[in-house]
mmCIF file of C-alpha atoms in Angstrom:
data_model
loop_
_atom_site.group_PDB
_atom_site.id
_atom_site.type_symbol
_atom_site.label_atom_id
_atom_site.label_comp_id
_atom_site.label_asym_id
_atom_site.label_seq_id
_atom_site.Cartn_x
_atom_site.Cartn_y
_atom_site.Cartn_z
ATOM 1 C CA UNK A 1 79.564 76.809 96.807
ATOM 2 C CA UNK A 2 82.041 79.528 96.579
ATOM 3 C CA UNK A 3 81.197 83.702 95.405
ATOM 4 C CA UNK A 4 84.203 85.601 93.145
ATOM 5 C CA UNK A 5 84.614 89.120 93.690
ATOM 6 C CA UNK A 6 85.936 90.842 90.654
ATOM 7 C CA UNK A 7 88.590 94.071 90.940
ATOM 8 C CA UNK A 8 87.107 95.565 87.454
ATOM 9 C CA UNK A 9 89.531 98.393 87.249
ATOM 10 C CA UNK A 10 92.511 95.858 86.805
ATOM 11 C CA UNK A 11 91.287 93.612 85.436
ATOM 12 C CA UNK A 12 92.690 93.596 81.091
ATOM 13 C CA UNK A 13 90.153 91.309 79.549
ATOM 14 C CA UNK A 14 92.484 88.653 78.330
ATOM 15 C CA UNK A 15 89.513 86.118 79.177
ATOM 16 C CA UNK A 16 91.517 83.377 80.693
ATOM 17 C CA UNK A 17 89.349 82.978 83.771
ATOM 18 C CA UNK A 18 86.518 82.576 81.256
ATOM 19 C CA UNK A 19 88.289 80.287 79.207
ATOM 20 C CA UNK A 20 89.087 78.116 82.468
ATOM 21 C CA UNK A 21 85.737 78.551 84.354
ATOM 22 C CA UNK A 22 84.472 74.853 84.511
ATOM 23 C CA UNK A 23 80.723 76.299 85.263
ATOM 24 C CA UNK A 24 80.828 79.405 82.954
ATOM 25 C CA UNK A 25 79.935 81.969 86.067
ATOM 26 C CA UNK A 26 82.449 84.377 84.537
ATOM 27 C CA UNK A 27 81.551 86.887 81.167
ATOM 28 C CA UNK A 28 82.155 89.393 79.252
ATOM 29 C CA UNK A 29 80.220 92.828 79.639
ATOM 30 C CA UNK A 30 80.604 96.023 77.104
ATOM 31 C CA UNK A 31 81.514 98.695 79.909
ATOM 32 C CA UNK A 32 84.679 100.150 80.192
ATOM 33 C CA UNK A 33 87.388 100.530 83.092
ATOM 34 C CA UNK A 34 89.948 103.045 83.516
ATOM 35 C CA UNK A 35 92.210 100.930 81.462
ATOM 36 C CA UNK A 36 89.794 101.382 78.553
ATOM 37 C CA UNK A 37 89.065 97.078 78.700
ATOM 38 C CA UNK A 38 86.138 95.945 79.268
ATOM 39 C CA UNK A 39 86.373 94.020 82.949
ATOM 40 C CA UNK A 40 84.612 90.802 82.971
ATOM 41 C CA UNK A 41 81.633 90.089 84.816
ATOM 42 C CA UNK A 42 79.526 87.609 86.628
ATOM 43 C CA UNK A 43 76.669 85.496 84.541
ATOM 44 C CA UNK A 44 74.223 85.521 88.368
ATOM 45 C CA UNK A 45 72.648 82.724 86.391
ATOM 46 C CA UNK A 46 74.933 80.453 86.975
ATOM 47 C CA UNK A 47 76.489 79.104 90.328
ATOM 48 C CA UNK A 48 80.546 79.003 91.398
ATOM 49 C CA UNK A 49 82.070 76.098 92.915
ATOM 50 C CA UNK A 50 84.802 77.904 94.262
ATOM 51 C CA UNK A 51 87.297 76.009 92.312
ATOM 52 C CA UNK A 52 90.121 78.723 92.039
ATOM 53 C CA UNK A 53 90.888 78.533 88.508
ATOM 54 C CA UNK A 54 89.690 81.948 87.517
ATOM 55 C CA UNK A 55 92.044 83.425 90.191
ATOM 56 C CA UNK A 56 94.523 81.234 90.184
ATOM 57 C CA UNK A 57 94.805 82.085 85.853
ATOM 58 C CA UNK A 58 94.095 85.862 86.316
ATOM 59 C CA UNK A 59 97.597 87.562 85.429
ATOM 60 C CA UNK A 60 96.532 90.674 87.175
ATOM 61 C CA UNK A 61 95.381 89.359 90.417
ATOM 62 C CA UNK A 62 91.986 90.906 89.839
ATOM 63 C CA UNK A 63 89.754 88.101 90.994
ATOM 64 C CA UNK A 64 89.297 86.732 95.112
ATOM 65 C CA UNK A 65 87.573 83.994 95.403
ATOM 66 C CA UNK A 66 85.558 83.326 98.552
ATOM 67 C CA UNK A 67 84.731 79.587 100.000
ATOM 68 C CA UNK A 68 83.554 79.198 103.082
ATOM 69 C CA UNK A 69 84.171 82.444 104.462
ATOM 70 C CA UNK A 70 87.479 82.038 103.593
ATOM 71 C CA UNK A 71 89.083 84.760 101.358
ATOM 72 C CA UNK A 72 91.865 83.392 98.614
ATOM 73 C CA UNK A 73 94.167 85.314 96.167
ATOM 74 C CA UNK A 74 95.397 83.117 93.345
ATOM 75 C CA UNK A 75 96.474 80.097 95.521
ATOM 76 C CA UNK A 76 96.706 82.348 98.956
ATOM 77 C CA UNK A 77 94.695 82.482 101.352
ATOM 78 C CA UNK A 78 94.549 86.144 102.375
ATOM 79 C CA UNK A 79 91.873 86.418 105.225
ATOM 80 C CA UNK A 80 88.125 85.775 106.582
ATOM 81 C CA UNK A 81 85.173 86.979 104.204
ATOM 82 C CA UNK A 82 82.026 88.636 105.781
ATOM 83 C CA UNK A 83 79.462 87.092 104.009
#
């Protein structure tokens, strides 16, 4: 099981994490950032495996995934998670 964490104010709703989620954990929402996009969100109704995808497709760099307390970036992994 893995948990995303989402930067909303970078993140330019181009949808590609969405389009690439395997599980469908990733949505779109109707509020607005400082960009003026609308950030995507998290559907709690459904579970992430932690795959990487969604970060690994994100252009901005706005989404961290988290798998056993391990923090990645894209395909980096960029530190310990406190969960």
């Amino acid at each position: 099981k893995g948990y995303i964490v989402i930067n909303k104010e970078i993140c330019k709703e181009c949808l590609l994490c969405i389009n690439f989620c395997p599980k469908g954990h990733i949505v779109t929402t109707t509020e607005y950032n400082a960009l003026s996009y609308h950030p995507v969100g998290i559907d709690e109704t459904k579970e992430c495996n932690g795959c990487g995808i969604c970060a690994t497709m994100c252009p901005e760099v706005a989404i961290e995934v988290i798998v056993n307390k391990v923090l990645m970036s894209g395909n980096h992994v960029i530190g310990e998670a406190a969960i």
